[in-house]
Amino acid sequence: MTMSTSTAATAPVKKPSGFTPLARRRRMTDTVVKAAVIAAVVLALIPLVWLVSTLVIRGIEPILDIDWWTSPERKGGALNAIIGTLIQTALAAAISVPLGIFVAIYLVEYASKKSTLARVTTFMVDILSGVPSIVAALFVYAVWRTTLGLPRSGFVVAIALVLLMLPLVVRATEEMLKIVPQDLREASYALGIPKWKTIVKVVLPTALSGIVTGVMLAIARVMGESAPVLILVGATRAMNWNPFDGNQQSLPLMMVQQYNNGPGAIDKVWGAALTLVIMVAIIYFGAKAVSKLFAPKNF
C-alpha cells in the first residue's frame, strides 16, 4: 500500500496536449492562415467598396431628379434608356434561360459519357464562354446585316446577348444539377415516377436557388455590355417600346454618348452607371426571393 502511494506521488505529471510543441505549432499555423484569409477578404473588399462609393457619390445627384425616371433623354431623363435596357435584356433572357437549362438537363440527366453529341455540346459551350462581346456583336452583324440585309434593332442586340448569356446559364445550371443527391432521384424512381417528372418535381426545385443565382450573374453581365449596342442598334433620344423596329436606346449606349458630349455631361454618365447597378440589384434580390418561395421546404 505504501509502495503504490509512493509510486503515484513520484510519477511525472503529463502536460496538457495544448502545451506540446506540436500543438503550439499547429495553433500558430492556424492563426497565421486565419489572419491571411481575413486580410485577403479585406483586400478584395477595398476595390468593391471604392467602386460602389464612387458610383453613389458621383451618380446620386442625377437620379434624385424625378425627371430622370419619368422622362426620355430628349427631356433630360433616362427613361428611354432604362426601358430599352430592360427590353433587350428580357428578350435575351427569354431565349437563353430556357435553352440553357434544357441543354444542362441533357448533359447531366440524359447524355452518356461516351455520347458524341454531349462532347460536342460541352466543347461549344466552353468556346462560347470565352468569346468576347465584340466578336459576338460582329458575328451577328455579319449574319443579320451583311448576309440577310435586315435593319438594326433592339432585337438584334438581344440575339448577340444570347450568345454571351447562354454558356453562363448552361454552366451554372449544370453544376447545380450535379450537386443534387443521387438518392433523391433513386427514391423518386423507386416510387414509379418517370424520369421527366422527377427532373421537374425533384431535381430542378432542389437546385433552383443555385440556378437562379447563375442566371442572375449572366443577366448582370449582359446588361452592361456596350459592344453589341454600339454595333447592332442606333441611338435615339426618344422612347421606343418596339425592339423590332427602329433605333432603341440603352444605358450602356447612353453612357458612351454622354461621355462623348464632353465634361458637361459626365454627371449623366455616372447617373446611368448607378442606375444600371440599381437595376441589377433589384432584379437579383427579386429573383432570390422568388427562388426561396418556390424552393422545397424543410419540415
Short mmCIF file of C-alpha atoms in Angstrom, two decimals:
data_model
loop_
_atom_site.label_atom_id
_atom_site.label_comp_id
_atom_site.label_asym_id
_atom_site.label_seq_id
_atom_site.Cartn_x
_atom_site.Cartn_y
_atom_site.Cartn_z
CA MET A 1 0.00 0.00 0.00
CA THR A 2 2.88 2.37 0.87
CA MET A 3 4.79 1.45 -2.26
CA SER A 4 1.86 2.18 -4.56
CA THR A 5 1.29 5.53 -2.90
CA SER A 6 4.96 6.45 -3.29
CA THR A 7 4.98 5.43 -6.92
CA ALA A 8 1.89 7.52 -7.63
CA ALA A 9 3.43 10.50 -5.89
CA THR A 10 6.68 10.36 -7.80
CA ALA A 11 5.07 9.70 -11.24
CA PRO A 12 5.65 12.58 -13.69
CA VAL A 13 2.64 14.81 -14.35
CA LYS A 14 1.73 14.89 -18.04
CA LYS A 15 1.30 18.34 -19.51
CA PRO A 16 -1.91 19.06 -21.37
CA SER A 17 -1.69 18.44 -25.09
CA GLY A 18 -2.09 22.15 -25.71
CA PHE A 19 1.34 22.85 -24.27
CA THR A 20 3.26 20.45 -26.52
CA PRO A 21 5.46 21.93 -29.24
CA LEU A 22 3.36 20.27 -31.95
CA ALA A 23 0.12 21.75 -30.60
CA ARG A 24 1.67 25.20 -30.29
CA ARG A 25 2.93 24.98 -33.86
CA ARG A 26 -0.50 23.95 -35.12
CA ARG A 27 -2.18 26.75 -33.21
CA MET A 28 0.29 29.27 -34.60
CA THR A 29 -0.19 27.98 -38.14
CA ASP A 30 -3.97 28.19 -37.76
CA THR A 31 -3.70 31.79 -36.52
CA VAL A 32 -1.43 32.79 -39.40
CA VAL A 33 -3.70 31.21 -42.02
CA LYS A 34 -6.80 32.80 -40.46
CA ALA A 35 -5.11 36.22 -40.49
CA ALA A 36 -4.08 35.72 -44.13
CA VAL A 37 -7.63 34.79 -45.15
CA ILE A 38 -9.11 37.80 -43.35
CA ALA A 39 -6.50 40.07 -44.95
CA ALA A 40 -7.37 38.65 -48.40
CA VAL A 41 -11.09 39.32 -47.80
CA VAL A 42 -10.39 42.89 -46.70
CA LEU A 43 -8.10 43.40 -49.70
CA ALA A 44 -10.81 42.12 -52.04
CA LEU A 45 -13.42 44.39 -50.46
CA ILE A 46 -11.34 47.56 -50.88
CA PRO A 47 -11.89 47.99 -54.65
CA LEU A 48 -15.53 46.91 -54.34
CA VAL A 49 -16.30 49.44 -51.61
CA TRP A 50 -14.33 52.08 -53.51
CA LEU A 51 -16.29 51.38 -56.69
CA VAL A 52 -19.71 51.45 -55.02
CA SER A 53 -18.92 54.59 -53.03
CA THR A 54 -17.65 56.37 -56.14
CA LEU A 55 -20.77 55.39 -58.06
CA VAL A 56 -23.03 56.65 -55.30
CA ILE A 57 -21.13 59.92 -54.77
CA ARG A 58 -20.80 60.77 -58.46
CA GLY A 59 -24.14 59.42 -59.69
CA ILE A 60 -26.60 60.16 -56.91
CA GLU A 61 -27.36 63.73 -57.99
CA PRO A 62 -28.87 62.97 -61.43
CA ILE A 63 -31.00 60.04 -60.28
CA LEU A 64 -32.55 62.02 -57.41
CA ASP A 65 -34.37 64.11 -60.00
CA ILE A 66 -37.82 62.65 -60.69
CA ASP A 67 -37.48 63.55 -64.38
CA TRP A 68 -34.59 61.07 -64.63
CA TRP A 69 -37.04 58.19 -64.10
CA THR A 70 -40.11 59.61 -65.84
CA SER A 71 -38.81 61.44 -68.92
CA PRO A 72 -36.95 60.29 -72.03
CA GLU A 73 -33.46 61.50 -72.82
CA ARG A 74 -34.62 64.34 -75.04
CA LYS A 75 -36.32 65.87 -71.98
CA GLY A 76 -33.35 65.40 -69.69
CA GLY A 77 -34.23 61.97 -68.30
CA ALA A 78 -33.16 58.39 -68.88
CA LEU A 79 -36.48 56.56 -69.12
CA ASN A 80 -35.99 55.58 -72.75
CA ALA A 81 -32.56 54.09 -71.96
CA ILE A 82 -33.93 52.21 -68.94
CA ILE A 83 -36.82 50.78 -70.96
CA GLY A 84 -34.51 49.82 -73.83
CA THR A 85 -32.10 48.03 -71.49
CA LEU A 86 -34.91 46.09 -69.82
CA ILE A 87 -36.49 45.07 -73.13
CA GLN A 88 -33.24 43.92 -74.71
CA THR A 89 -32.18 42.00 -71.59
CA ALA A 90 -35.63 40.42 -71.19
CA LEU A 91 -35.58 39.20 -74.79
CA ALA A 92 -32.11 37.72 -74.32
CA ALA A 93 -33.14 36.05 -71.06
CA ALA A 94 -36.36 34.68 -72.57
CA ILE A 95 -34.30 32.88 -75.21
CA SER A 96 -31.15 31.88 -73.34
CA VAL A 97 -32.54 30.84 -69.93
CA PRO A 98 -34.89 28.02 -71.08
CA LEU A 99 -32.46 26.97 -73.80
CA GLY A 100 -29.53 26.90 -71.36
CA ILE A 101 -31.49 24.96 -68.74
CA PHE A 102 -32.59 22.35 -71.29
CA VAL A 103 -29.01 21.94 -72.52
CA ALA A 104 -27.77 21.48 -68.95
CA ILE A 105 -30.52 18.93 -68.21
CA TYR A 106 -29.49 16.94 -71.27
CA LEU A 107 -25.81 16.98 -70.30
CA VAL A 108 -26.42 15.92 -66.69
CA GLU A 109 -29.52 13.73 -66.80
CA TYR A 110 -29.62 12.11 -70.24
CA ALA A 111 -26.26 12.21 -72.01
CA SER A 112 -23.82 9.37 -71.51
CA LYS A 113 -20.09 9.92 -71.07
CA LYS A 114 -19.38 8.42 -74.50
CA SER A 115 -22.02 10.48 -76.30
CA THR A 116 -20.59 12.39 -79.25
CA LEU A 117 -23.35 14.98 -79.06
CA ALA A 118 -22.59 15.63 -75.37
CA ARG A 119 -18.87 16.09 -76.06
CA VAL A 120 -19.55 18.45 -78.95
CA THR A 121 -22.07 20.42 -76.87
CA THR A 122 -19.65 20.76 -73.95
CA PHE A 123 -16.88 21.87 -76.31
CA MET A 124 -19.08 24.52 -77.94
CA VAL A 125 -20.24 25.83 -74.55
CA ASP A 126 -16.59 26.16 -73.49
CA ILE A 127 -15.80 28.04 -76.70
CA LEU A 128 -18.75 30.42 -76.25
CA SER A 129 -17.69 31.11 -72.65
CA GLY A 130 -14.51 32.76 -73.89
CA VAL A 131 -15.95 34.71 -76.83
CA PRO A 132 -15.52 38.49 -76.33
CA SER A 133 -18.64 40.61 -76.68
CA ILE A 134 -17.22 42.48 -79.67
CA VAL A 135 -16.76 39.18 -81.54
CA ALA A 136 -20.33 38.11 -80.81
CA ALA A 137 -21.61 41.51 -81.97
CA LEU A 138 -19.58 41.38 -85.19
CA PHE A 139 -20.79 37.84 -85.93
CA VAL A 140 -24.44 38.84 -85.51
CA TYR A 141 -23.83 41.96 -87.62
CA ALA A 142 -22.25 39.86 -90.40
CA VAL A 143 -25.20 37.46 -90.43
CA TRP A 144 -28.03 39.92 -89.82
CA ARG A 145 -26.89 42.96 -91.76
CA THR A 146 -24.37 41.74 -94.33
CA THR A 147 -25.85 38.36 -95.26
CA LEU A 148 -29.58 38.86 -94.67
CA GLY A 149 -29.67 42.62 -95.21
CA LEU A 150 -32.05 43.20 -92.29
CA PRO A 151 -32.16 46.50 -90.37
CA ARG A 152 -30.59 47.14 -86.99
CA SER A 153 -32.86 46.97 -83.95
CA GLY A 154 -33.02 46.12 -80.28
CA PHE A 155 -33.91 42.52 -81.13
CA VAL A 156 -30.58 42.10 -82.94
CA VAL A 157 -28.83 43.26 -79.77
CA ALA A 158 -30.76 40.60 -77.82
CA ILE A 159 -29.50 37.92 -80.21
CA ALA A 160 -25.90 38.95 -79.55
CA LEU A 161 -26.59 38.97 -75.82
CA VAL A 162 -27.92 35.41 -76.09
CA LEU A 163 -24.52 34.26 -77.35
CA LEU A 164 -22.89 35.81 -74.29
CA MET A 165 -25.52 34.68 -71.78
CA LEU A 166 -26.17 31.11 -72.91
CA PRO A 167 -22.87 29.49 -71.82
CA LEU A 168 -23.11 31.08 -68.37
CA VAL A 169 -26.62 29.69 -67.87
CA VAL A 170 -25.58 26.25 -69.09
CA ARG A 171 -22.54 26.05 -66.82
CA ALA A 172 -24.35 27.35 -63.72
CA THR A 173 -27.32 25.02 -64.21
CA GLU A 174 -25.08 22.05 -64.97
CA GLU A 175 -23.08 22.47 -61.77
CA MET A 176 -26.21 22.90 -59.66
CA LEU A 177 -27.80 19.76 -61.12
CA LYS A 178 -24.66 17.75 -60.41
CA ILE A 179 -24.74 18.50 -56.69
CA VAL A 180 -28.33 17.28 -56.28
CA PRO A 181 -28.00 13.99 -54.32
CA GLN A 182 -28.49 10.90 -56.44
CA ASP A 183 -30.54 9.38 -53.59
CA LEU A 184 -33.35 11.83 -54.34
CA ARG A 185 -33.55 10.63 -57.92
CA GLU A 186 -33.42 6.96 -56.95
CA ALA A 187 -36.12 7.43 -54.31
CA SER A 188 -38.35 9.04 -56.92
CA TYR A 189 -37.69 6.26 -59.42
CA ALA A 190 -38.47 3.68 -56.73
CA LEU A 191 -41.93 5.21 -56.34
CA GLY A 192 -42.58 4.68 -60.04
CA ILE A 193 -42.27 8.33 -61.04
CA PRO A 194 -40.97 8.78 -64.60
CA LYS A 195 -37.66 10.48 -65.22
CA TRP A 196 -39.03 13.66 -66.76
CA LYS A 197 -41.35 14.23 -63.80
CA THR A 198 -38.50 13.50 -61.37
CA ILE A 199 -36.46 16.21 -63.05
CA VAL A 200 -39.34 18.70 -62.95
CA LYS A 201 -40.63 17.94 -59.46
CA VAL A 202 -37.47 16.91 -57.57
CA VAL A 203 -34.21 17.84 -59.27
CA LEU A 204 -35.00 21.34 -60.53
CA PRO A 205 -36.69 22.58 -57.32
CA THR A 206 -33.75 21.30 -55.27
CA ALA A 207 -31.25 23.17 -57.46
CA LEU A 208 -33.47 26.21 -58.04
CA SER A 209 -31.62 28.62 -55.76
CA GLY A 210 -28.27 27.97 -57.42
CA ILE A 211 -29.77 28.10 -60.90
CA VAL A 212 -31.36 31.48 -60.19
CA THR A 213 -28.03 32.79 -58.90
CA GLY A 214 -26.28 31.67 -62.08
CA VAL A 215 -28.97 33.19 -64.25
CA MET A 216 -28.71 36.50 -62.41
CA LEU A 217 -24.94 36.56 -62.86
CA ALA A 218 -25.49 36.05 -66.59
CA ILE A 219 -28.09 38.82 -66.71
CA ALA A 220 -25.82 41.15 -64.76
CA ARG A 221 -23.07 40.57 -67.29
CA VAL A 222 -25.12 41.21 -70.42
CA MET A 223 -26.99 44.25 -69.07
CA GLY A 224 -23.81 46.29 -69.11
CA GLU A 225 -22.41 45.15 -72.45
CA SER A 226 -21.66 48.10 -74.70
CA ALA A 227 -20.21 46.44 -77.83
CA PRO A 228 -23.49 44.91 -79.10
CA VAL A 229 -25.48 48.14 -78.67
CA LEU A 230 -22.78 50.20 -80.37
CA ILE A 231 -22.70 47.95 -83.43
CA LEU A 232 -26.18 46.48 -83.75
CA VAL A 233 -28.58 49.32 -82.91
CA GLY A 234 -28.70 53.06 -83.38
CA ALA A 235 -29.19 55.58 -80.59
CA THR A 236 -32.32 57.61 -80.11
CA ARG A 237 -33.30 60.22 -77.57
CA ALA A 238 -36.98 59.31 -77.93
CA MET A 239 -38.95 56.45 -76.42
CA ASN A 240 -39.16 53.23 -78.44
CA TRP A 241 -41.10 50.32 -76.97
CA ASN A 242 -40.78 48.16 -80.08
CA PRO A 243 -37.46 46.25 -80.17
CA PHE A 244 -38.19 45.00 -83.71
CA ASP A 245 -38.46 48.40 -85.34
CA GLY A 246 -36.04 51.33 -85.38
CA ASN A 247 -33.33 52.54 -83.06
CA GLN A 248 -33.56 51.82 -79.35
CA GLN A 249 -31.56 53.46 -76.60
CA SER A 250 -29.98 51.60 -73.67
CA LEU A 251 -28.00 52.62 -70.60
CA PRO A 252 -24.58 51.47 -71.93
CA LEU A 253 -25.21 53.31 -75.18
CA MET A 254 -26.36 56.38 -73.28
CA MET A 255 -23.16 56.36 -71.20
CA VAL A 256 -20.99 56.26 -74.31
CA GLN A 257 -22.93 59.09 -75.95
CA GLN A 258 -22.94 61.31 -72.87
CA TYR A 259 -19.22 60.75 -72.38
CA ASN A 260 -18.60 61.90 -75.96
CA ASN A 261 -20.62 65.06 -75.27
CA GLY A 262 -17.83 66.39 -73.07
CA PRO A 263 -17.21 67.19 -69.40
CA GLY A 264 -20.57 68.90 -69.03
CA ALA A 265 -22.42 65.60 -69.39
CA ILE A 266 -20.17 63.48 -67.15
CA ASP A 267 -22.74 63.55 -64.33
CA LYS A 268 -25.24 61.77 -66.58
CA VAL A 269 -22.62 59.10 -67.31
CA TRP A 270 -22.27 58.35 -63.60
CA GLY A 271 -26.03 58.57 -63.15
CA ALA A 272 -26.60 55.98 -65.90
CA ALA A 273 -23.94 53.73 -64.37
CA LEU A 274 -25.56 53.93 -60.92
CA THR A 275 -28.98 53.32 -62.45
CA LEU A 276 -27.66 50.18 -64.13
CA VAL A 277 -26.24 48.88 -60.84
CA ILE A 278 -29.52 49.59 -59.04
CA MET A 279 -31.49 47.73 -61.70
CA VAL A 280 -29.21 44.69 -61.45
CA ALA A 281 -29.52 44.71 -57.65
CA ILE A 282 -33.32 44.93 -57.78
CA ILE A 283 -33.58 42.07 -60.27
CA TYR A 284 -31.12 39.97 -58.28
CA PHE A 285 -32.89 40.31 -54.93
CA GLY A 286 -36.26 39.83 -56.59
CA ALA A 287 -35.10 36.60 -58.21
CA LYS A 288 -33.65 35.35 -54.92
CA ALA A 289 -36.99 35.99 -53.23
CA VAL A 290 -38.78 34.04 -55.97
CA SER A 291 -36.32 31.14 -55.68
CA LYS A 292 -36.87 30.95 -51.91
CA LEU A 293 -40.63 31.00 -52.47
CA PHE A 294 -40.58 28.01 -54.84
CA ALA A 295 -37.69 26.10 -53.23
CA PRO A 296 -38.55 22.82 -51.46
CA LYS A 297 -39.45 23.34 -47.80
CA ASN A 298 -37.70 21.53 -44.95
CA PHE A 299 -40.07 20.07 -42.39
#
